[in-house]
Amino acid sequence: MKHVAILGSTGSIGRSALAVVDAHPTRLKVVALAAGDNAALLAEQAARYRPDVVAMATADGLDRLRTLCGAGVPRAAGAGTEGLVSVATHPSADIVICASAGTAGLEAVLAAIEAEKTIALANKEVLVMAGPLVTEAARRRGVAILPVDSEHNAIHQCVHGRPPGEIRRVILTASGGPFRDFPADALERVDPEAALQHPTWQMGRKITIDSATLMNKGLEVIEAHWLFGVSADQIDVVIHPQSIVHSMVELVDGSVIAQLGVTDMRLPIQYACSYPERWAGALPSLDLTRAGRLDFLPTAPDRFPCLGLAYRALRAGGTLPVVLNAANEVAVEAFLGRKLGFTAIPRVIAQTLEAHAAERVSSLDVVRRADAWARGHAREMARGLELTQ
Ligand SMILES: NC(=O)c1ccc[n+]([C@@H]2O[C@H](COP(=O)([O-])OP(=O)(O)OC[C@H]3O[C@@H](n4cnc5c(N)ncnc54)[C@H](OP(=O)(O)O)[C@@H]3O)[C@@H](O)[C@H]2O)c1
């Protein structure tokens, strides 16, 4: 029996993770749950899975949770970072599934690594912001970071313990999002409703917009660098509209290994929970005769500049990826709030990157400082562009 703590249990990945627990009740047990604001769903989850502790983003959220749970309330681990850290370091947790959105989970992931928990990582922002700190801590503590992101999970399966020296190239697949074939002038006019219609995956709002701009793939390029020890030049992105090949690895001898599967996040989550074993799953088999064609196309950097910005930040290094991520979060929020156009998202990010004096990522303080600076700067940039929309 593996004991599981979940950060972000009320989100898209968190709910899929609980579905994996449901499918394997004799192998997985929930011991701790953390959510952001959705007290009603966390109360339901607490009643069903009976975790030892729960946490929420705010004290107000915890109060609402207590009212909803009544006498059956589990012990509250706390609110904010303190609550997330307590959930992530719960003494009996073996695996921590990191699926909280945004940057709030960074301290908790680092604390879980120090507590020698296995990390099942969905939250790519953690590696984008603090790749050097997270990978160094994991190496020092001998902790495995198992990727839940379907592309990196695929690469983990393809590489399967081979040393970085045997990898020639990592090939990340991207669906291309809902605007894959849109001409540049049509992109100027797309609204949040259209951008939230992902062709192949059901995900949270922020990552769905990132998929439409291709920033999600950009963040994944940076994530792949830290997870697999490959340089920016060794990471390629191809558009694969069917999302059946989840990613590929080319080895030094020219062999290309791919991982295929149905588009369901329960598969990579279960892999991370069962690793190094494989468990019989509840998912349907992939029927390639019904899938039809599998297409692979080049990306269009002129229409989707976010991907290029991510490569630029990775190559420059230091705090630039922190700034890329923070400026993107600000711009996406403004777009979802109808204050910024779709094509202004990369402009806000580019202007913020331009204005930043990069530093080495030597501590969490450096990361948090760069993150706060970038958010302030990006908000100003977004306000400027808002007036001209
Ligand atoms: N969805 C996917 O298929 C997918 C695939 C690969 C990677 N990912 C990554 O996985 C992460 C989660 O994505 P998602 O699609 O599941 O997002 P989501 O549906 O928006 O869920 C986010 C979760 O994080 C929680 N949360 C937000 N702020 C928090 C805070 N300050 N403290 C504690 N919890 C907080 C939310 O709680 P409330 O809902 O209670 O507010 C929710 O449980 C992201 O980093 C994303 O990039 C997702």
Tab-separated table of C-alpha atoms and ligand atoms in Angstrom:
chain	number	residue	atom	x	y	z
A	1	MET	CA	0.000	0.000	0.000
A	2	LYS	CA	1.421	3.395	-1.018
A	3	HIS	CA	0.256	6.430	0.948
A	4	VAL	CA	-0.529	9.461	-1.190
A	5	ALA	CA	-0.680	13.211	-0.502
A	6	ILE	CA	-2.250	15.398	-3.204
A	7	LEU	CA	-1.613	19.127	-3.647
A	8	GLY	CA	-4.481	20.535	-5.719
A	9	SER	CA	-6.933	17.641	-5.195
A	10	THR	CA	-9.915	19.695	-6.437
A	11	GLY	CA	-8.375	20.482	-9.842
A	12	SER	CA	-8.398	18.581	-13.094
A	13	ILE	CA	-5.253	16.546	-12.300
A	14	GLY	CA	-6.208	16.206	-8.622
A	15	ARG	CA	-9.581	14.681	-9.536
A	16	SER	CA	-7.930	12.322	-12.023
A	17	ALA	CA	-5.459	11.323	-9.302
A	18	LEU	CA	-8.353	10.429	-6.991
A	19	ALA	CA	-9.886	8.383	-9.843
A	20	VAL	CA	-6.605	6.438	-9.967
A	21	VAL	CA	-6.876	5.876	-6.199
A	22	ASP	CA	-10.464	4.631	-6.766
A	23	ALA	CA	-9.205	2.159	-9.370
A	24	HIS	CA	-6.537	0.777	-6.992
A	25	PRO	CA	-8.031	0.771	-3.487
A	26	THR	CA	-5.728	-1.985	-2.247
A	27	ARG	CA	-2.595	-0.247	-3.506
A	28	LEU	CA	-3.177	3.462	-2.869
A	29	LYS	CA	-4.461	5.291	0.189
A	30	VAL	CA	-4.991	9.046	0.526
A	31	VAL	CA	-3.436	10.525	3.675
A	32	ALA	CA	-3.445	14.271	2.974
A	33	LEU	CA	-5.231	16.667	0.601
A	34	ALA	CA	-4.743	20.341	-0.234
A	35	ALA	CA	-6.967	22.607	-2.326
A	36	GLY	CA	-7.116	26.275	-3.237
A	37	ASP	CA	-10.579	27.740	-2.822
A	38	ASN	CA	-13.110	24.979	-3.541
A	39	ALA	CA	-14.147	24.102	0.029
A	40	ALA	CA	-17.314	22.280	-1.130
A	41	LEU	CA	-15.403	19.766	-3.260
A	42	LEU	CA	-12.636	19.323	-0.683
A	43	ALA	CA	-15.329	18.606	1.936
A	44	GLU	CA	-16.780	15.876	-0.326
A	45	GLN	CA	-13.314	14.432	-0.917
A	46	ALA	CA	-12.536	14.512	2.808
A	47	ALA	CA	-15.761	12.628	3.600
A	48	ARG	CA	-14.979	10.018	0.973
A	49	TYR	CA	-11.213	9.470	1.373
A	50	ARG	CA	-10.840	10.313	5.087
A	51	PRO	CA	-7.376	11.924	4.888
A	52	ASP	CA	-5.511	12.603	8.157
A	53	VAL	CA	-5.014	16.260	7.238
A	54	VAL	CA	-6.330	18.843	4.782
A	55	ALA	CA	-5.163	22.324	3.794
A	56	MET	CA	-6.542	25.227	1.808
A	57	ALA	CA	-5.075	28.382	0.299
A	58	THR	CA	-6.665	30.712	2.865
A	59	ALA	CA	-7.895	30.731	6.452
A	60	ASP	CA	-11.304	31.778	5.127
A	61	GLY	CA	-11.344	28.644	2.941
A	62	LEU	CA	-10.528	26.483	5.962
A	63	ASP	CA	-13.398	28.086	7.916
A	64	ARG	CA	-15.810	27.282	5.079
A	65	LEU	CA	-14.446	23.729	4.995
A	66	ARG	CA	-14.968	23.280	8.747
A	67	THR	CA	-18.578	24.473	8.444
A	68	LEU	CA	-19.212	22.085	5.545
A	69	CYS	CA	-17.569	19.074	7.216
A	70	GLY	CA	-19.199	19.553	10.626
A	71	ALA	CA	-18.092	16.931	13.124
A	72	GLY	CA	-16.314	14.886	10.428
A	73	VAL	CA	-13.669	17.535	9.743
A	74	PRO	CA	-10.133	16.132	9.338
A	75	ARG	CA	-7.253	17.866	11.102
A	76	ALA	CA	-6.448	21.134	9.323
A	77	ALA	CA	-2.794	21.313	8.332
A	78	GLY	CA	-3.104	25.081	7.913
A	79	ALA	CA	-3.576	27.647	5.182
A	80	GLY	CA	-1.322	28.998	2.436
A	81	THR	CA	2.264	27.812	2.099
A	82	GLU	CA	2.296	26.403	5.640
A	83	GLY	CA	-0.703	24.176	4.872
A	84	LEU	CA	0.734	22.973	1.558
A	85	VAL	CA	4.065	22.172	3.226
A	86	SER	CA	2.345	20.188	5.997
A	87	VAL	CA	0.369	18.167	3.462
A	88	ALA	CA	3.466	17.574	1.323
A	89	THR	CA	5.524	16.397	4.311
A	90	HIS	CA	2.845	14.308	6.026
A	91	PRO	CA	4.890	11.680	7.913
A	92	SER	CA	3.154	8.675	6.383
A	93	ALA	CA	3.003	9.936	2.766
A	94	ASP	CA	5.167	7.940	0.333
A	95	ILE	CA	4.206	9.858	-2.827
A	96	VAL	CA	3.277	13.521	-3.175
A	97	ILE	CA	1.213	14.305	-6.269
A	98	CYS	CA	1.985	17.966	-7.010
A	99	ALA	CA	-0.992	19.244	-8.984
A	100	SER	CA	-1.682	22.686	-7.563
A	101	ALA	CA	-1.819	25.335	-10.271
A	102	GLY	CA	0.632	28.222	-10.449
A	103	THR	CA	3.611	28.853	-8.239
A	104	ALA	CA	2.112	28.343	-4.767
A	105	GLY	CA	3.403	24.767	-4.523
A	106	LEU	CA	7.110	25.523	-4.920
A	107	GLU	CA	8.024	25.587	-1.207
A	108	ALA	CA	5.901	22.466	-0.621
A	109	VAL	CA	7.658	20.502	-3.374
A	110	LEU	CA	11.066	21.451	-1.971
A	111	ALA	CA	9.927	20.480	1.539
A	112	ALA	CA	8.609	17.124	0.249
A	113	ILE	CA	11.976	16.428	-1.383
A	114	GLU	CA	13.796	17.261	1.873
A	115	ALA	CA	11.391	14.849	3.621
A	116	GLU	CA	12.428	12.189	1.037
A	117	LYS	CA	9.000	11.711	-0.515
A	118	THR	CA	8.680	10.466	-4.084
A	119	ILE	CA	7.450	13.367	-6.200
A	120	ALA	CA	4.799	12.848	-8.899
A	121	LEU	CA	5.088	16.210	-10.597
A	122	ALA	CA	2.283	17.710	-12.682
A	123	ASN	CA	3.014	21.307	-11.756
A	124	LYS	CA	5.548	22.261	-14.443
A	125	GLU	CA	5.884	25.817	-13.064
A	126	VAL	CA	7.913	24.370	-10.178
A	127	LEU	CA	10.709	23.163	-12.487
A	128	VAL	CA	10.469	26.189	-14.779
A	129	MET	CA	10.988	28.545	-11.832
A	130	ALA	CA	13.382	26.609	-9.678
A	131	GLY	CA	14.839	23.803	-11.812
A	132	PRO	CA	18.365	24.137	-10.369
A	133	LEU	CA	17.130	24.091	-6.744
A	134	VAL	CA	14.625	21.261	-7.211
A	135	THR	CA	16.918	18.935	-9.181
A	136	GLU	CA	19.883	19.571	-6.871
A	137	ALA	CA	17.745	18.845	-3.765
A	138	ALA	CA	16.349	15.668	-5.385
A	139	ARG	CA	19.860	14.477	-6.291
A	140	ARG	CA	21.180	15.210	-2.786
A	141	ARG	CA	18.264	13.392	-1.115
A	142	GLY	CA	18.102	10.549	-3.656
A	143	VAL	CA	14.478	11.371	-4.399
A	144	ALA	CA	12.765	10.430	-7.671
A	145	ILE	CA	10.854	13.109	-9.573
A	146	LEU	CA	8.338	11.235	-11.711
A	147	PRO	CA	6.726	13.429	-14.366
A	148	VAL	CA	2.947	13.425	-14.648
A	149	ASP	CA	2.823	15.822	-17.590
A	150	SER	CA	1.905	13.371	-20.373
A	151	GLU	CA	4.815	14.357	-22.649
A	152	HIS	CA	7.491	14.012	-19.969
A	153	ASN	CA	5.853	10.915	-18.636
A	154	ALA	CA	6.126	9.495	-22.168
A	155	ILE	CA	9.803	10.439	-22.336
A	156	HIS	CA	10.404	8.886	-18.917
A	157	GLN	CA	8.916	5.655	-20.279
A	158	CYS	CA	11.002	5.845	-23.494
A	159	VAL	CA	14.300	6.695	-21.790
A	160	HIS	CA	13.724	4.243	-18.960
A	161	GLY	CA	16.886	4.908	-16.994
A	162	ARG	CA	19.279	5.441	-19.958
A	163	PRO	CA	22.014	7.995	-19.187
A	164	PRO	CA	21.659	11.476	-20.774
A	165	GLY	CA	24.712	10.659	-22.934
A	166	GLU	CA	22.639	8.119	-24.899
A	167	ILE	CA	19.917	10.652	-25.758
A	168	ARG	CA	20.413	12.547	-29.011
A	169	ARG	CA	17.099	14.367	-29.008
A	170	VAL	CA	13.848	14.652	-27.110
A	171	ILE	CA	10.822	15.248	-29.364
A	172	LEU	CA	7.847	16.762	-27.568
A	173	THR	CA	4.508	16.477	-29.344
A	174	ALA	CA	1.960	19.308	-29.202
A	175	SER	CA	-1.664	19.159	-30.295
A	176	GLY	CA	-1.283	22.700	-31.645
A	177	GLY	CA	-4.322	23.859	-29.662
A	178	PRO	CA	-7.621	25.174	-31.039
A	179	PHE	CA	-5.994	27.794	-33.309
A	180	ARG	CA	-3.455	25.544	-35.012
A	181	ASP	CA	-4.631	26.492	-38.509
A	182	PHE	CA	-5.756	30.057	-37.816
A	183	PRO	CA	-4.106	32.792	-39.904
A	184	ALA	CA	-2.306	35.535	-37.969
A	185	ASP	CA	-5.060	38.157	-38.419
A	186	ALA	CA	-7.754	35.782	-37.076
A	187	LEU	CA	-5.645	35.221	-33.946
A	188	GLU	CA	-5.984	38.938	-33.148
A	189	ARG	CA	-9.717	38.456	-32.583
A	190	VAL	CA	-9.984	35.200	-30.591
A	191	ASP	CA	-11.712	35.399	-27.206
A	192	PRO	CA	-11.357	33.332	-23.987
A	193	GLU	CA	-14.322	31.069	-24.870
A	194	ALA	CA	-12.684	29.998	-28.131
A	195	ALA	CA	-9.269	29.612	-26.497
A	196	LEU	CA	-10.729	27.392	-23.760
A	197	GLN	CA	-11.913	24.812	-26.346
A	198	HIS	CA	-8.977	22.411	-26.411
A	199	PRO	CA	-9.292	19.870	-29.244
A	200	THR	CA	-7.996	16.789	-27.380
A	201	TRP	CA	-7.449	17.350	-23.615
A	202	GLN	CA	-9.753	18.445	-20.755
A	203	MET	CA	-7.619	20.596	-18.441
A	204	GLY	CA	-7.692	23.579	-16.068
A	205	ARG	CA	-8.239	27.064	-17.552
A	206	LYS	CA	-4.709	28.418	-17.315
A	207	ILE	CA	-3.017	25.425	-18.952
A	208	THR	CA	-5.709	25.374	-21.659
A	209	ILE	CA	-4.865	28.963	-22.630
A	210	ASP	CA	-1.162	28.056	-22.494
A	211	SER	CA	-1.922	25.236	-24.948
A	212	ALA	CA	-3.602	27.702	-27.306
A	213	THR	CA	-0.587	30.076	-27.277
A	214	LEU	CA	1.934	27.153	-27.282
A	215	MET	CA	3.425	28.567	-24.067
A	216	ASN	CA	2.480	25.257	-22.484
A	217	LYS	CA	4.919	23.578	-24.882
A	218	GLY	CA	7.493	26.252	-24.101
A	219	LEU	CA	7.205	25.546	-20.370
A	220	GLU	CA	7.495	21.841	-21.203
A	221	VAL	CA	10.731	22.455	-23.129
A	222	ILE	CA	12.207	23.983	-19.956
A	223	GLU	CA	10.744	21.168	-17.846
A	224	ALA	CA	12.334	18.555	-20.174
A	225	HIS	CA	15.725	20.245	-19.811
A	226	TRP	CA	15.637	19.828	-16.027
A	227	LEU	CA	14.067	16.363	-15.941
A	228	PHE	CA	16.259	14.679	-18.556
A	229	GLY	CA	19.484	16.711	-18.541
A	230	VAL	CA	19.176	17.713	-22.225
A	231	SER	CA	20.103	21.116	-23.659
A	232	ALA	CA	17.710	23.437	-25.540
A	233	ASP	CA	19.323	22.308	-28.831
A	234	GLN	CA	18.395	18.701	-28.059
A	235	ILE	CA	14.689	19.437	-27.550
A	236	ASP	CA	12.386	19.610	-30.577
A	237	VAL	CA	8.650	20.252	-30.740
A	238	VAL	CA	6.377	18.810	-33.436
A	239	ILE	CA	2.679	19.435	-33.897
A	240	HIS	CA	0.751	16.169	-33.657
A	241	PRO	CA	-2.958	17.052	-33.801
A	242	GLN	CA	-4.223	13.601	-32.764
A	243	SER	CA	-2.369	13.623	-29.370
A	244	ILE	CA	-1.830	9.849	-29.571
A	245	VAL	CA	1.969	9.837	-29.629
A	246	HIS	CA	2.627	11.506	-26.291
A	247	SER	CA	6.317	12.182	-27.098
A	248	MET	CA	9.462	10.532	-28.476
A	249	VAL	CA	13.150	10.133	-27.810
A	250	GLU	CA	15.870	9.737	-30.421
A	251	LEU	CA	18.830	7.781	-29.071
A	252	VAL	CA	22.410	8.331	-30.224
A	253	ASP	CA	22.252	5.344	-32.589
A	254	GLY	CA	19.336	6.951	-34.477
A	255	SER	CA	16.579	4.785	-33.023
A	256	VAL	CA	13.415	6.737	-32.184
A	257	ILE	CA	11.272	5.414	-29.329
A	258	ALA	CA	7.720	6.729	-28.897
A	259	GLN	CA	5.047	6.232	-26.257
A	260	LEU	CA	1.444	6.066	-27.429
A	261	GLY	CA	-1.783	5.948	-25.488
A	262	VAL	CA	-5.322	7.223	-25.082
A	263	THR	CA	-5.644	10.907	-24.124
A	264	ASP	CA	-6.449	10.432	-20.454
A	265	MET	CA	-4.330	11.844	-17.627
A	266	ARG	CA	-5.124	8.840	-15.435
A	267	LEU	CA	-2.516	6.926	-17.447
A	268	PRO	CA	0.540	9.078	-16.580
A	269	ILE	CA	-0.728	9.605	-13.013
A	270	GLN	CA	-1.048	5.855	-12.504
A	271	TYR	CA	2.412	5.283	-14.025
A	272	ALA	CA	3.897	7.732	-11.503
A	273	CYS	CA	2.069	5.979	-8.657
A	274	SER	CA	2.960	2.435	-9.721
A	275	TYR	CA	6.554	3.060	-10.863
A	276	PRO	CA	8.673	0.958	-11.229
A	277	GLU	CA	5.811	-1.541	-11.451
A	278	ARG	CA	2.995	-1.537	-13.996
A	279	TRP	CA	-0.538	-2.095	-12.758
A	280	ALA	CA	-3.474	-3.308	-14.842
A	281	GLY	CA	-5.488	-0.138	-15.451
A	282	ALA	CA	-9.122	0.699	-15.986
A	283	LEU	CA	-8.493	2.649	-19.210
A	284	PRO	CA	-9.654	1.499	-22.653
A	285	SER	CA	-7.072	0.103	-25.054
A	286	LEU	CA	-5.791	2.358	-27.804
A	287	ASP	CA	-7.357	1.284	-31.099
A	288	LEU	CA	-4.995	2.536	-33.794
A	289	THR	CA	-7.249	1.349	-36.621
A	290	ARG	CA	-9.894	3.780	-35.360
A	291	ALA	CA	-7.378	6.555	-34.695
A	292	GLY	CA	-6.756	6.812	-38.448
A	293	ARG	CA	-3.900	9.060	-39.516
A	294	LEU	CA	-1.095	10.242	-37.305
A	295	ASP	CA	0.224	13.597	-38.549
A	296	PHE	CA	3.447	15.363	-37.559
A	297	LEU	CA	3.910	18.975	-38.606
A	298	PRO	CA	6.398	21.764	-37.897
A	299	THR	CA	5.477	24.530	-35.449
A	300	ALA	CA	4.688	28.049	-36.728
A	301	PRO	CA	6.950	30.409	-34.730
A	302	ASP	CA	5.591	33.552	-36.455
A	303	ARG	CA	2.000	32.859	-35.328
A	304	PHE	CA	2.881	31.340	-31.931
A	305	PRO	CA	5.860	33.338	-30.581
A	306	CYS	CA	5.484	32.048	-26.997
A	307	LEU	CA	7.382	28.863	-27.830
A	308	GLY	CA	10.362	30.866	-29.103
A	309	LEU	CA	10.285	33.049	-25.997
A	310	ALA	CA	10.556	29.946	-23.818
A	311	TYR	CA	13.580	28.667	-25.781
A	312	ARG	CA	15.133	32.111	-25.402
A	313	ALA	CA	14.585	32.087	-21.628
A	314	LEU	CA	16.007	28.561	-21.304
A	315	ARG	CA	19.128	29.445	-23.330
A	316	ALA	CA	19.713	32.648	-21.354
A	317	GLY	CA	19.119	30.772	-18.072
A	318	GLY	CA	19.236	32.210	-14.552
A	319	THR	CA	16.032	33.963	-13.526
A	320	LEU	CA	14.754	34.435	-17.117
A	321	PRO	CA	12.519	31.322	-16.987
A	322	VAL	CA	11.073	32.621	-13.684
A	323	VAL	CA	10.235	35.897	-15.424
A	324	LEU	CA	8.806	34.097	-18.473
A	325	ASN	CA	6.474	32.067	-16.259
A	326	ALA	CA	5.341	34.991	-14.087
A	327	ALA	CA	4.733	37.349	-17.030
A	328	ASN	CA	2.790	34.602	-18.776
A	329	GLU	CA	0.558	34.034	-15.733
A	330	VAL	CA	-0.208	37.759	-15.539
A	331	ALA	CA	-0.926	37.997	-19.272
A	332	VAL	CA	-3.140	34.882	-19.302
A	333	GLU	CA	-5.124	36.182	-16.327
A	334	ALA	CA	-5.621	39.518	-18.126
A	335	PHE	CA	-6.705	37.683	-21.286
A	336	LEU	CA	-9.206	35.557	-19.341
A	337	GLY	CA	-10.483	38.777	-17.746
A	338	ARG	CA	-10.931	40.280	-21.255
A	339	LYS	CA	-8.405	43.011	-20.537
A	340	LEU	CA	-5.829	41.834	-23.051
A	341	GLY	CA	-6.008	40.435	-26.577
A	342	PHE	CA	-4.740	36.936	-27.383
A	343	THR	CA	-1.804	38.170	-29.473
A	344	ALA	CA	-0.825	40.673	-26.759
A	345	ILE	CA	0.074	37.749	-24.430
A	346	PRO	CA	3.499	37.135	-26.077
A	347	ARG	CA	4.086	40.902	-26.325
A	348	VAL	CA	3.706	41.329	-22.552
A	349	ILE	CA	6.077	38.409	-21.960
A	350	ALA	CA	8.675	39.606	-24.484
A	351	GLN	CA	8.711	43.140	-23.054
A	352	THR	CA	9.076	41.806	-19.504
A	353	LEU	CA	11.937	39.462	-20.499
A	354	GLU	CA	13.632	42.370	-22.292
A	355	ALA	CA	13.539	44.560	-19.176
A	356	HIS	CA	14.891	41.919	-16.776
A	357	ALA	CA	18.465	41.775	-15.512
A	358	ALA	CA	18.945	38.025	-15.023
A	359	GLU	CA	20.497	36.571	-11.882
A	360	ARG	CA	21.715	33.083	-11.015
A	361	VAL	CA	19.011	30.956	-9.318
A	362	SER	CA	20.939	30.417	-6.089
A	363	SER	CA	18.071	30.416	-3.581
A	364	LEU	CA	14.312	30.453	-3.199
A	365	ASP	CA	14.587	34.140	-2.278
A	366	VAL	CA	16.102	34.922	-5.661
A	367	VAL	CA	13.245	33.035	-7.353
A	368	ARG	CA	10.518	34.765	-5.356
A	369	ARG	CA	12.102	38.196	-5.919
A	370	ALA	CA	12.330	37.698	-9.694
A	371	ASP	CA	8.771	36.337	-9.734
A	372	ALA	CA	7.404	39.381	-7.868
A	373	TRP	CA	9.378	41.818	-10.037
A	374	ALA	CA	8.122	40.156	-13.238
A	375	ARG	CA	4.501	40.204	-12.106
A	376	GLY	CA	4.694	43.944	-11.348
A	377	HIS	CA	6.387	44.707	-14.648
A	378	ALA	CA	4.046	42.494	-16.691
A	379	ARG	CA	0.986	44.131	-15.094
A	380	GLU	CA	2.277	47.534	-16.210
A	381	MET	CA	2.972	46.225	-19.730
A	382	ALA	CA	-0.490	44.660	-19.886
A	383	ARG	CA	-2.114	47.931	-18.772
A	384	GLY	CA	-0.249	49.741	-21.549
A	385	LEU	CA	-1.388	47.267	-24.185
A	386	GLU	CA	-4.934	47.232	-22.812
A	387	LEU	CA	-5.338	50.890	-23.764
A	388	THR	CA	-4.365	50.197	-27.356
A	389	GLN	CA	-6.605	47.120	-27.831
B	1	LIG	N1	-4.837	19.263	-16.543
B	1	LIG	C1	-3.918	18.600	-17.203
B	1	LIG	O1	-4.236	17.739	-18.025
B	1	LIG	C2	-2.452	18.869	-16.943
B	1	LIG	C3	-1.523	18.173	-17.709
B	1	LIG	C4	-0.167	18.370	-17.427
B	1	LIG	C5	0.241	19.241	-16.437
B	1	LIG	N2	-0.703	19.921	-15.728
B	1	LIG	C6	-0.233	20.851	-14.677
B	1	LIG	O2	-0.823	20.468	-13.440
B	1	LIG	C7	-1.104	21.617	-12.644
B	1	LIG	C8	-2.607	21.622	-12.333
B	1	LIG	O3	-3.318	21.725	-13.550
B	1	LIG	P1	-4.895	21.527	-13.600
B	1	LIG	O4	-5.260	21.501	-15.032
B	1	LIG	O5	-5.288	20.388	-12.711
B	1	LIG	O6	-5.378	22.919	-12.954
B	1	LIG	P2	-6.775	23.269	-12.271
B	1	LIG	O7	-7.848	22.373	-12.763
B	1	LIG	O8	-6.909	24.728	-12.397
B	1	LIG	O9	-6.524	22.880	-10.737
B	1	LIG	C9	-5.606	23.567	-9.941
B	1	LIG	C10	-5.610	23.024	-8.543
B	1	LIG	O10	-4.712	23.804	-7.762
B	1	LIG	C11	-5.417	24.279	-6.615
B	1	LIG	N3	-4.819	25.535	-6.175
B	1	LIG	C12	-4.791	26.708	-6.839
B	1	LIG	N4	-4.150	27.636	-6.092
B	1	LIG	C13	-3.783	27.016	-4.954
B	1	LIG	C14	-3.116	27.447	-3.784
B	1	LIG	N5	-2.678	28.703	-3.628
B	1	LIG	N6	-2.897	26.537	-2.784
B	1	LIG	C15	-3.348	25.265	-2.925
B	1	LIG	N7	-3.981	24.803	-4.004
B	1	LIG	C16	-4.197	25.683	-5.001
B	1	LIG	C17	-6.849	24.415	-7.091
B	1	LIG	O11	-7.737	24.474	-5.991
B	1	LIG	P3	-9.268	25.059	-6.115
B	1	LIG	O12	-9.841	24.495	-7.366
B	1	LIG	O13	-9.856	24.488	-4.869
B	1	LIG	O14	-9.165	26.536	-6.116
B	1	LIG	C18	-6.972	23.115	-7.869
B	1	LIG	O15	-7.116	22.035	-6.984
B	1	LIG	C19	-0.663	22.832	-13.463
B	1	LIG	O16	0.630	23.180	-13.069
B	1	LIG	C20	-0.638	22.309	-14.893
B	1	LIG	O17	0.304	22.967	-15.708
B	1	LIG	C21	-2.034	19.749	-15.949
